[in-house]
Tab-separated table of C-alpha atoms and ligand atoms in Angstrom:
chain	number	residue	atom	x	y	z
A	1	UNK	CA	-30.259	-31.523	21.253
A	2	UNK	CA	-30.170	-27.925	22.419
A	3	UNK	CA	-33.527	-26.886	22.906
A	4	UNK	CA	-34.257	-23.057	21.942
A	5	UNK	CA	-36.608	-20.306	23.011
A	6	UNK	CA	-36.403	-17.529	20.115
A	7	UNK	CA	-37.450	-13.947	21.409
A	8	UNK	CA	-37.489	-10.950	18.789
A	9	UNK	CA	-39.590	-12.690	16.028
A	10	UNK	CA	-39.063	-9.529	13.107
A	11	UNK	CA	-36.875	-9.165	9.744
A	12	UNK	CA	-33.269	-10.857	11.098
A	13	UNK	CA	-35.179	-13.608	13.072
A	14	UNK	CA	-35.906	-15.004	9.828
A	15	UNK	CA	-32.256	-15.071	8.743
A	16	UNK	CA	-31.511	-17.176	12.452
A	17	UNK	CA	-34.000	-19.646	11.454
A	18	UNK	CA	-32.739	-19.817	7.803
A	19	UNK	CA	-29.375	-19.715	9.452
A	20	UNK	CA	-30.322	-23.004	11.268
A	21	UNK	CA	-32.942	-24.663	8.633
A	22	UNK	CA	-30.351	-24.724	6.023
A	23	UNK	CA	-27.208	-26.809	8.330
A	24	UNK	CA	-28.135	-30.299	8.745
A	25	UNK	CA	-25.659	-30.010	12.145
A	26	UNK	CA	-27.282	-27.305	13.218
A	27	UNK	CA	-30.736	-28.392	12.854
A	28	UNK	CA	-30.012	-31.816	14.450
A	29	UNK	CA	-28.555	-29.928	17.117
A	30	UNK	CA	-31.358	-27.035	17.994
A	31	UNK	CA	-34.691	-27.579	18.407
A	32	UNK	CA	-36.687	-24.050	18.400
A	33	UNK	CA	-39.592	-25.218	21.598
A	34	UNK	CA	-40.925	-21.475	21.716
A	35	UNK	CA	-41.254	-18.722	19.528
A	36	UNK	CA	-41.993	-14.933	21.585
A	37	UNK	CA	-42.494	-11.061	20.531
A	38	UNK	CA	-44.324	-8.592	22.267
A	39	UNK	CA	-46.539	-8.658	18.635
A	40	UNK	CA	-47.745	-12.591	19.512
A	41	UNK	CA	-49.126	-12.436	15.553
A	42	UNK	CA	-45.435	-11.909	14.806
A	43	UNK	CA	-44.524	-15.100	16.687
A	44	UNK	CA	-47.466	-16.833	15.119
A	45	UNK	CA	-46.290	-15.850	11.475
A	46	UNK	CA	-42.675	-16.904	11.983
A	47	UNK	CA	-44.179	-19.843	13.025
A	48	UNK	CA	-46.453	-20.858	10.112
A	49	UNK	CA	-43.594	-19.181	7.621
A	50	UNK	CA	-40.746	-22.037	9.082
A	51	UNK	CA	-42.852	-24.716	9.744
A	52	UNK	CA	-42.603	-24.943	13.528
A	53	UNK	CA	-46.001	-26.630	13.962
A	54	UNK	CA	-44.742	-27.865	17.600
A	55	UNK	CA	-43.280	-24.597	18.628
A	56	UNK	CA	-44.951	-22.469	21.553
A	57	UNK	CA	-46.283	-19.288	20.863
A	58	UNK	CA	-46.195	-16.524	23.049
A	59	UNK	CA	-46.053	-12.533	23.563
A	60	UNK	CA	-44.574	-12.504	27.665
A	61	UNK	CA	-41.084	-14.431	27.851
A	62	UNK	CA	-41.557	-14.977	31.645
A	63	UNK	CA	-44.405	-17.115	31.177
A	64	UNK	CA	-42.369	-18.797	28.166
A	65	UNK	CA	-39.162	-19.793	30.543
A	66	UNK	CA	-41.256	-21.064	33.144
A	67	UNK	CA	-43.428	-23.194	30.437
A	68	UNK	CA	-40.929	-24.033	28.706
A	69	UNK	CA	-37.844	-24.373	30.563
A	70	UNK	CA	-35.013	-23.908	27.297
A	71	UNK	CA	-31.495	-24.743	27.354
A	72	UNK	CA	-30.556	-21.343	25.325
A	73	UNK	CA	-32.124	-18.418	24.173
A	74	UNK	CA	-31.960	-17.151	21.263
A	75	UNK	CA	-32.469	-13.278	21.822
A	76	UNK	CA	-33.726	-11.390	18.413
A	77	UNK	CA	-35.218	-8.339	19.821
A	78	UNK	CA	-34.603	-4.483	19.255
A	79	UNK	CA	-31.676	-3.522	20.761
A	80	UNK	CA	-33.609	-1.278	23.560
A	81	UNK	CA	-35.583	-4.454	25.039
A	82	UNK	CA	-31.868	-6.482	25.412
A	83	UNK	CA	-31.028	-6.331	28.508
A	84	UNK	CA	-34.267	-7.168	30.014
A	85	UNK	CA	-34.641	-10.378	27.599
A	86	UNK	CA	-30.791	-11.336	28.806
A	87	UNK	CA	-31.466	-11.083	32.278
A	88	UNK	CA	-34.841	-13.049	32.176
A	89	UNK	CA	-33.132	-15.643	30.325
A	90	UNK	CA	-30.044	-15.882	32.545
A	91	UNK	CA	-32.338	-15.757	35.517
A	92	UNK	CA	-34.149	-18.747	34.303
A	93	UNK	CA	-30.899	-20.633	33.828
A	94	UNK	CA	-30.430	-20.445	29.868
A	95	UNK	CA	-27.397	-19.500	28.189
A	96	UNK	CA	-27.739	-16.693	25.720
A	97	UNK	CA	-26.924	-15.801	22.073
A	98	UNK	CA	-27.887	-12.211	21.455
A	99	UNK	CA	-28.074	-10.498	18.237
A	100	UNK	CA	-25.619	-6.775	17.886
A	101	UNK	CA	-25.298	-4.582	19.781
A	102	UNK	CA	-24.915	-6.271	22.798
A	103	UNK	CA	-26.191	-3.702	25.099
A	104	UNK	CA	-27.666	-0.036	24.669
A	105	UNK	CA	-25.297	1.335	27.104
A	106	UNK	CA	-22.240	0.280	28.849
A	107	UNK	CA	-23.733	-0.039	32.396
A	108	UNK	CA	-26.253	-2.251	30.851
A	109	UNK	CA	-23.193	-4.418	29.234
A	110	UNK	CA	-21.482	-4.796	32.064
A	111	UNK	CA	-24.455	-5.757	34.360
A	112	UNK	CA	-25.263	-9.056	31.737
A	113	UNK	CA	-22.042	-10.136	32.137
A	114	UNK	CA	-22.136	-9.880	35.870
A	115	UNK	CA	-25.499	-11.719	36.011
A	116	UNK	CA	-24.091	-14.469	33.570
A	117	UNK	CA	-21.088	-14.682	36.011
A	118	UNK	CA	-23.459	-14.730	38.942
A	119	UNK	CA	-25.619	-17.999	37.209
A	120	UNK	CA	-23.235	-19.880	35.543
A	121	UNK	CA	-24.212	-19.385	32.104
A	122	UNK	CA	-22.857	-18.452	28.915
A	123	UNK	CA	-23.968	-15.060	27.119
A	124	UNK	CA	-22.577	-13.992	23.200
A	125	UNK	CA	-22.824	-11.982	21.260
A	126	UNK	CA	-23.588	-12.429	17.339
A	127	UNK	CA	-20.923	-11.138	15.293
A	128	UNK	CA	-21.702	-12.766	12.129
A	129	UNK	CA	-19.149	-10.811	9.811
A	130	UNK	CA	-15.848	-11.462	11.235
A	131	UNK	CA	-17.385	-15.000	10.170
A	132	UNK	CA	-16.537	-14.356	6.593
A	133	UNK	CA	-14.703	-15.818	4.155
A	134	UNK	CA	-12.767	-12.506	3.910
A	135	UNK	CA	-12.223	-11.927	7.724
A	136	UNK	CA	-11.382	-15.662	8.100
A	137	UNK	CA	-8.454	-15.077	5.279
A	138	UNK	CA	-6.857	-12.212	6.691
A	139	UNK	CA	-6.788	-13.649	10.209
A	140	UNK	CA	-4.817	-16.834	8.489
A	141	UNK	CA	-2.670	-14.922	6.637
A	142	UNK	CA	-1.525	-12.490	9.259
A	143	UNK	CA	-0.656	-15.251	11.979
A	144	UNK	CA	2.035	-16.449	10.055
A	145	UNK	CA	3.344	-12.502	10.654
A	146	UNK	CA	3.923	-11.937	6.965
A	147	UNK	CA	3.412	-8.562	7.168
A	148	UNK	CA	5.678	-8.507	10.658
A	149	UNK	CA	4.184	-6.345	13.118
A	150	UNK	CA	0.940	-4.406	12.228
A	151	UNK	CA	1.063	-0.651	12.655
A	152	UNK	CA	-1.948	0.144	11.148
A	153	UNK	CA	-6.041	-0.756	10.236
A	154	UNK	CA	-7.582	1.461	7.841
A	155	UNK	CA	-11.324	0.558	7.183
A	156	UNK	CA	-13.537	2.269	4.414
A	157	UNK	CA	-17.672	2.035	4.404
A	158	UNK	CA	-19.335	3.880	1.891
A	159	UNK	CA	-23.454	2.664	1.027
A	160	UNK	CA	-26.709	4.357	0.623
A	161	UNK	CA	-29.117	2.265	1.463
A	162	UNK	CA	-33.136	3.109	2.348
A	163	UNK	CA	-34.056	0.528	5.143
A	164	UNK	CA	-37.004	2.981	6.048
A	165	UNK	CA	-38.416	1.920	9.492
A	166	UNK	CA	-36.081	2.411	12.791
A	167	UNK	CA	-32.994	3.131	11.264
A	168	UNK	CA	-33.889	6.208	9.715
A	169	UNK	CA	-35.356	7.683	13.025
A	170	UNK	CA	-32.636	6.186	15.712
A	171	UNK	CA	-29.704	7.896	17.195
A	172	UNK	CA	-25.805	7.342	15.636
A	173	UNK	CA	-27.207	5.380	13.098
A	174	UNK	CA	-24.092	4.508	11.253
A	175	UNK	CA	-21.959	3.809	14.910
A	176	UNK	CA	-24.568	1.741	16.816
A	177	UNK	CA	-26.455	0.081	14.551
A	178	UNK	CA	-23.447	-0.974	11.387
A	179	UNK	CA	-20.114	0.158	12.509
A	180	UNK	CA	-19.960	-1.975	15.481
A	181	UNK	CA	-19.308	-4.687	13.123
A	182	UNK	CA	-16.415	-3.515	11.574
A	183	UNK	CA	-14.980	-2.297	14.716
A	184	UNK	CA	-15.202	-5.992	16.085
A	185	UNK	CA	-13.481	-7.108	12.963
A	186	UNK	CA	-10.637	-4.259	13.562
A	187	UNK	CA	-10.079	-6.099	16.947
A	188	UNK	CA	-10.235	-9.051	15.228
A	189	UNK	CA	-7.030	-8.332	13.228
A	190	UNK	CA	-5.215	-6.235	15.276
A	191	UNK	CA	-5.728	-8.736	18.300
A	192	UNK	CA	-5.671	-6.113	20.611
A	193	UNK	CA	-8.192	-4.297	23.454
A	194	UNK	CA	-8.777	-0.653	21.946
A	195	UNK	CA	-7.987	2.357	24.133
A	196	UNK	CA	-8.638	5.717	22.971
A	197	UNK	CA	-11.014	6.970	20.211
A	198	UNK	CA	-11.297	10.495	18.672
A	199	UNK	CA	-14.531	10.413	16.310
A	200	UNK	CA	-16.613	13.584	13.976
A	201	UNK	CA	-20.230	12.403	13.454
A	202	UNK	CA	-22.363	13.946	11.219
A	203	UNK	CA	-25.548	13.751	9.437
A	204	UNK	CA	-24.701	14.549	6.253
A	205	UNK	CA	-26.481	17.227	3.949
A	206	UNK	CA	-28.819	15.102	2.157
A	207	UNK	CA	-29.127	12.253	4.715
A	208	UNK	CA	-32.245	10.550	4.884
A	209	UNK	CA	-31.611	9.377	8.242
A	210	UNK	CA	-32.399	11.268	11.065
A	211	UNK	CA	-29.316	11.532	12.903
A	212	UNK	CA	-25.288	10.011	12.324
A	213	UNK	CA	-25.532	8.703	9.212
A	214	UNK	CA	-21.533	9.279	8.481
A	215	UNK	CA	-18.400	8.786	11.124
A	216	UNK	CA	-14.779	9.300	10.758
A	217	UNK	CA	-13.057	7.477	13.919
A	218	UNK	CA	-9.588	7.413	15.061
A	219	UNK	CA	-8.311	4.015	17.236
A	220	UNK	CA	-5.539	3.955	19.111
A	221	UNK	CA	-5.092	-0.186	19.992
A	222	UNK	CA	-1.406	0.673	22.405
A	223	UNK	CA	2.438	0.495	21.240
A	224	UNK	CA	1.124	2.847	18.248
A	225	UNK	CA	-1.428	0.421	16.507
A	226	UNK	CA	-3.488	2.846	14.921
A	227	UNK	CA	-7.024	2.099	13.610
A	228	UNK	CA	-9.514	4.761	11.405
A	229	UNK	CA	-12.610	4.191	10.134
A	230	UNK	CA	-14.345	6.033	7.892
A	231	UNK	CA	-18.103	5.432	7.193
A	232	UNK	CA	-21.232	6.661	5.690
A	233	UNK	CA	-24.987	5.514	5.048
A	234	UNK	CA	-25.699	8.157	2.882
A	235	UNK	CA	-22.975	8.394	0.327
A	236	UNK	CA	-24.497	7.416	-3.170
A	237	UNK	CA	-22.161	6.588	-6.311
A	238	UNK	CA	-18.961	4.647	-4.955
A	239	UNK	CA	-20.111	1.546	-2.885
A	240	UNK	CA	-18.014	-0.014	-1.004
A	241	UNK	CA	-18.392	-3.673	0.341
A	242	UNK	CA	-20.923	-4.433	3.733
A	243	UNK	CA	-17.200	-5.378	5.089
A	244	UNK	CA	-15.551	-2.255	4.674
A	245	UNK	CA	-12.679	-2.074	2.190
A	246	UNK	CA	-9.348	-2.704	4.098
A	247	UNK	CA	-5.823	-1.316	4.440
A	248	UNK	CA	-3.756	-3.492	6.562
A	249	UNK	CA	-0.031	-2.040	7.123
A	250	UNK	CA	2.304	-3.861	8.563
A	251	UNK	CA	6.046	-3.227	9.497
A	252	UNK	CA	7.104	-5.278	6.423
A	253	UNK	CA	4.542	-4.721	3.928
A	254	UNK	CA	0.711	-4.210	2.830
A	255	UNK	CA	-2.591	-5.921	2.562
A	256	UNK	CA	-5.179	-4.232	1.136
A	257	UNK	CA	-8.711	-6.376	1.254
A	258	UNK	CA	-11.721	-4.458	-1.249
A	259	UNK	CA	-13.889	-6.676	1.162
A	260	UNK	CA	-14.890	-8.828	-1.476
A	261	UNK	CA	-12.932	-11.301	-3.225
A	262	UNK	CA	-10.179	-9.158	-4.093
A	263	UNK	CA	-6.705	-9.064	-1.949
A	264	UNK	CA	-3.583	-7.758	-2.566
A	265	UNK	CA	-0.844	-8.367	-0.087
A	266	UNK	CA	2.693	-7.099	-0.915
A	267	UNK	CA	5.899	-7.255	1.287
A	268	UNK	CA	9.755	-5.166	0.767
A	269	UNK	CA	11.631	-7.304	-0.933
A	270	UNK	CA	14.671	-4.822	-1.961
A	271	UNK	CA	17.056	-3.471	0.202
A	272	UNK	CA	18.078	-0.615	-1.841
A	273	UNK	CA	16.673	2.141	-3.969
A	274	UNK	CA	14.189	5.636	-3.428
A	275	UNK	CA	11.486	2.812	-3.013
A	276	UNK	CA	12.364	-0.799	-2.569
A	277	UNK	CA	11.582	-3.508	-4.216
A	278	UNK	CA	7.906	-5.346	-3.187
A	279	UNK	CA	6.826	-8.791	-3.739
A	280	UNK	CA	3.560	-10.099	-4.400
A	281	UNK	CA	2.290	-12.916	-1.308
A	282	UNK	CA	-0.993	-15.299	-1.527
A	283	UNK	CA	-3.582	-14.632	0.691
A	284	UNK	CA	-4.769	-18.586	1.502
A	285	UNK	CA	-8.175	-19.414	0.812
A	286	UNK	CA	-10.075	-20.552	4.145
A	287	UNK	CA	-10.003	-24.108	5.300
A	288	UNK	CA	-12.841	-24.689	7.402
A	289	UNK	CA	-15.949	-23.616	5.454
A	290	UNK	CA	-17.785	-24.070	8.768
A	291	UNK	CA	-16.169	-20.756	9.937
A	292	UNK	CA	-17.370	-19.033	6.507
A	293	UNK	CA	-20.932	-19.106	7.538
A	294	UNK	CA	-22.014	-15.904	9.144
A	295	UNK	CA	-24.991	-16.407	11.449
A	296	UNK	CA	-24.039	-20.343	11.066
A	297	UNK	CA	-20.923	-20.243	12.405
A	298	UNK	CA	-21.504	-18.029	15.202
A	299	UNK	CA	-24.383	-20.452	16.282
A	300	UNK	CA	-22.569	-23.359	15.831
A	301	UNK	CA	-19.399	-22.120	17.921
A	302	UNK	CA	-21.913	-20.645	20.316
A	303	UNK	CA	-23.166	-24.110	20.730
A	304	UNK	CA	-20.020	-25.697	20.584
A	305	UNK	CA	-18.349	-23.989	23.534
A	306	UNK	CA	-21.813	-24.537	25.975
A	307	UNK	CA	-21.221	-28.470	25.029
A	308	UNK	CA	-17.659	-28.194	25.688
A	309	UNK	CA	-17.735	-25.711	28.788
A	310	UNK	CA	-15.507	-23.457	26.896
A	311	UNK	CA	-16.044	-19.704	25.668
A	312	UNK	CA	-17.230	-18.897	22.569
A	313	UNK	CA	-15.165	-16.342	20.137
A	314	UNK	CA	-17.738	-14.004	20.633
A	315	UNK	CA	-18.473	-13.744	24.707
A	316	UNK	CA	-20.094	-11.084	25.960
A	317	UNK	CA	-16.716	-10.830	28.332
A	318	UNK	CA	-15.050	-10.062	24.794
A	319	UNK	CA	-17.383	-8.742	22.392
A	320	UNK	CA	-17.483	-5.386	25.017
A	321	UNK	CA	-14.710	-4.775	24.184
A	322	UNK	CA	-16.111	-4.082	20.535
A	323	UNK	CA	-19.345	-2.368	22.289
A	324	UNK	CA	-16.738	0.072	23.980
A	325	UNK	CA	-15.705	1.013	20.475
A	326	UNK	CA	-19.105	2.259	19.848
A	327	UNK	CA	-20.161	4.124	22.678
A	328	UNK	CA	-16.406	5.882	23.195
A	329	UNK	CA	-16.601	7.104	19.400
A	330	UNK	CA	-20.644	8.540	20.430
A	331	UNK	CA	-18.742	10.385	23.454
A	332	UNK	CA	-15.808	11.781	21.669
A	333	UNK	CA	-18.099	12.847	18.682
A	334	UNK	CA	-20.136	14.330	21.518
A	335	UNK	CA	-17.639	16.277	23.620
A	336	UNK	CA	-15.101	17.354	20.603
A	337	UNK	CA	-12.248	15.339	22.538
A	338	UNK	CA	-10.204	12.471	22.324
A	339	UNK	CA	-11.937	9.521	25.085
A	340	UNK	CA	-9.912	6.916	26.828
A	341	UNK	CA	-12.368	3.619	25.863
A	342	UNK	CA	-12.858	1.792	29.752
A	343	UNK	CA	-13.984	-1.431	29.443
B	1	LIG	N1	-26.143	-9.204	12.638
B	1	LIG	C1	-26.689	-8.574	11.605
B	1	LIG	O1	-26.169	-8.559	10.499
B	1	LIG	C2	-28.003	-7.890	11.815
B	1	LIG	C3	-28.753	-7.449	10.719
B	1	LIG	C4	-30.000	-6.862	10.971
B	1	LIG	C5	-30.430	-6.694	12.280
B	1	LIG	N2	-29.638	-7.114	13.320
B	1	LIG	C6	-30.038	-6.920	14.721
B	1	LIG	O2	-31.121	-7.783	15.022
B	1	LIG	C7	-31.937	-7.175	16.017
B	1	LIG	C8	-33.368	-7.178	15.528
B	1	LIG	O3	-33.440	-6.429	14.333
B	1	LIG	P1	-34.622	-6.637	13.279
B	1	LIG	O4	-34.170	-5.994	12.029
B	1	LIG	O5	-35.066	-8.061	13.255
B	1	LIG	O6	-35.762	-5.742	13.958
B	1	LIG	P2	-37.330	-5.930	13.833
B	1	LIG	O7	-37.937	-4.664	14.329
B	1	LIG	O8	-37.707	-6.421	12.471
B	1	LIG	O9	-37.677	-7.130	14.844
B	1	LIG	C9	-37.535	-7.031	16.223
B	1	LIG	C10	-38.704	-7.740	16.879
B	1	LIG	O10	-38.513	-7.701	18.307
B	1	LIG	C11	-39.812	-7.583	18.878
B	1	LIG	N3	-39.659	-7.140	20.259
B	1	LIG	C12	-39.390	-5.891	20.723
B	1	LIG	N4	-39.303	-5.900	22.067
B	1	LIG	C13	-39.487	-7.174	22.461
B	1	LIG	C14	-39.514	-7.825	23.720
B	1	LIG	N5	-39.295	-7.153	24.854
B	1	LIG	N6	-39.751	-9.155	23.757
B	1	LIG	C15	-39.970	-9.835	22.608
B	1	LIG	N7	-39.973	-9.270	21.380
B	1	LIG	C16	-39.732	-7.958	21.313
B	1	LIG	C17	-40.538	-6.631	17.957
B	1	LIG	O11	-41.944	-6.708	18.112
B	1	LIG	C18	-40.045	-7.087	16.598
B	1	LIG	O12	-40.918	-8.055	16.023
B	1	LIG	C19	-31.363	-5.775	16.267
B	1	LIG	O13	-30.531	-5.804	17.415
B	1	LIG	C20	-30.515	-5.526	15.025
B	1	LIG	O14	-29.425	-4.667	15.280
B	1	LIG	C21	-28.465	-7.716	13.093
């Protein structure tokens, strides 16, 4: 039994705890011992709201570690208080699961996964949509290479939605706070580290964010994988899915994903004619439900690879990588130029 301190008790520390509540394995495997935010009523509330009766309450994590002494931490804060939460837990000898983004800059990135280096421990990052049924398909479907090489990723995100609250007053809404995720998942298909980004922000006429609300990026992943994104929080009329809607090109063929339940994959079939022949393929439902899970599944492998001293799919040593994405798209859309992404 893993036994949790949960820091960052506001809206998506709700969905952990569901997350958790819900999975007989995971809640015979995690016991939440302390529940902190800076607002201690918050604490208190997510308290009374799951039932944690024999949970510790608190509003300074220090004193929590000490008093408590957890196994893991389960780090639900704002993404500007991160890195100090990471490196209090780390320094106290817990292994971390931290919501997206990992870090609010680079520097800060790389200077959790020294410190988790330094002590031994384990620090992800949760990634919870290239846990979907969706993202689990495609990733089956293209390692059997039906598609031969891929050349190409081409992600569309079109929504509108009115969070109200920090989102409509924070910086690059659209890249640091939603795109992230569907830059991970473009790693996660192409299986490659990115390394150069050209990207136009803008804030659209009409936004009701304050800044960033749309983003056209260009990827280059090496030996000409390309990668675009485009993306918008304040386009009305034509959603798309949370996932993006996906073009997948490969040298033999095409997989297009409306990131939903709809896929079409289609491969040359011909060998002659203006345009040859395709054929239709099956995109194989997922095996492992477990994987399907979102939140779930990222807990459970997080947990799995600290009982099995492996890494999890979503290490910090990876998932920067994805956070590189981000902040080289906020510099190129910054300086007008194309940025090589350093890692
Ligand atoms: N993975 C997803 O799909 C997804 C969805 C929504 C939000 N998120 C992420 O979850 C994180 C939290 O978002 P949210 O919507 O719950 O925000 P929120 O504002 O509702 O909650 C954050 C909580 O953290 C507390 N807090 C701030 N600084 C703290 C500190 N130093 N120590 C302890 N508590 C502190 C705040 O008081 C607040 O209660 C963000 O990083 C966000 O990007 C992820």
């Amino acid at each position: 039994m893993h036994r949790a301190v949960l820091t960052g008790c506001g809206a998506m520390a709700k969905g952990w705890l569901r997350a958790i509540g819900e999975r007989p394995d995971l809640a015979g495997q995690v016991q939440v011992v302390g529940l902190v935010d800076i607002d201690g009523a918050k604490a208190k509330a997510l308290a009374d709201e799951f039932a944690l009766s024999d949970a510790r309450i608190g509003s300074d994590l220090g004193a929590m570690l000490a008093d408590v002494k957890p196994d893991v931490v389960f780090d639900v804060v704002v993404p500007p208080a991160r890195s100090g939460v990471v490196a209090a837990a780390l320094e106290a000898g817990a292994h971390v699961l931290s919501e997206k983004p990992m870090a609010a800059s680079m520097d800060e990135a790389r200077r959790m996964i020294e410190l988790a280096k330094r002590h031994g421990r384990t620090h992800a990052v949760i990634q919870n949509r290239r846990f979907v049924s969706g993202m689990r398909r495609i990733r089956r479907f293209l390692d059997g290479a039906p598609l031969g090489a891929i050349t190409a990723v081409h992600c569309d995100f079109f929504l509108a939605p009115h969070f109200g609250g920090f989102r409509e007053e924070m910086d690059h809404v659209l890249l640091l706070d939603m795109a992230i995720h569907t830059f991970d998942a473009m790693r996660f298909v192409v299986g490659r580290m990115p390394q150069a980004v050209y990207c136009v922000e803008t804030n659209p006429t009409g936004s009701w964010y304050a800044d960033g609300a749309a983003a056209n990026a260009i990827f280059e992943f090496g030996e000409g994988v390309v990668g675009t994104y485009r993306g918008s929080w304040c386009a009305d009329g034509a959603p798309t899915s949370w996932e993006s809607a996906w073009r997948i090109v490969g040298a033999k063929g095409t997989l297009l994903w409306d990131g939903h339940d709809g896929f079409e994959a289609r491969v040359t079939s011909g060998s002659d004619g203006f345009f040859r022949e395709t054929a239709s393929l099956v995109v194989p439902e997922v095996e492992d439900a477990t994987e399907t899970q979102g939140h779930a599944s990222v807990i459970r492998d997080f947990l799995r690879a600290i009982d099995g001293g492996t890494a999890p799919e979503t290490v910090a040593t990876d998932n920067i990588a994805s956070l590189a994405m981000v902040f080289g798209a906020i510099e190129s859309a910054g300086t007008g130029r194309r940025v090589a992404i350093e890692i």
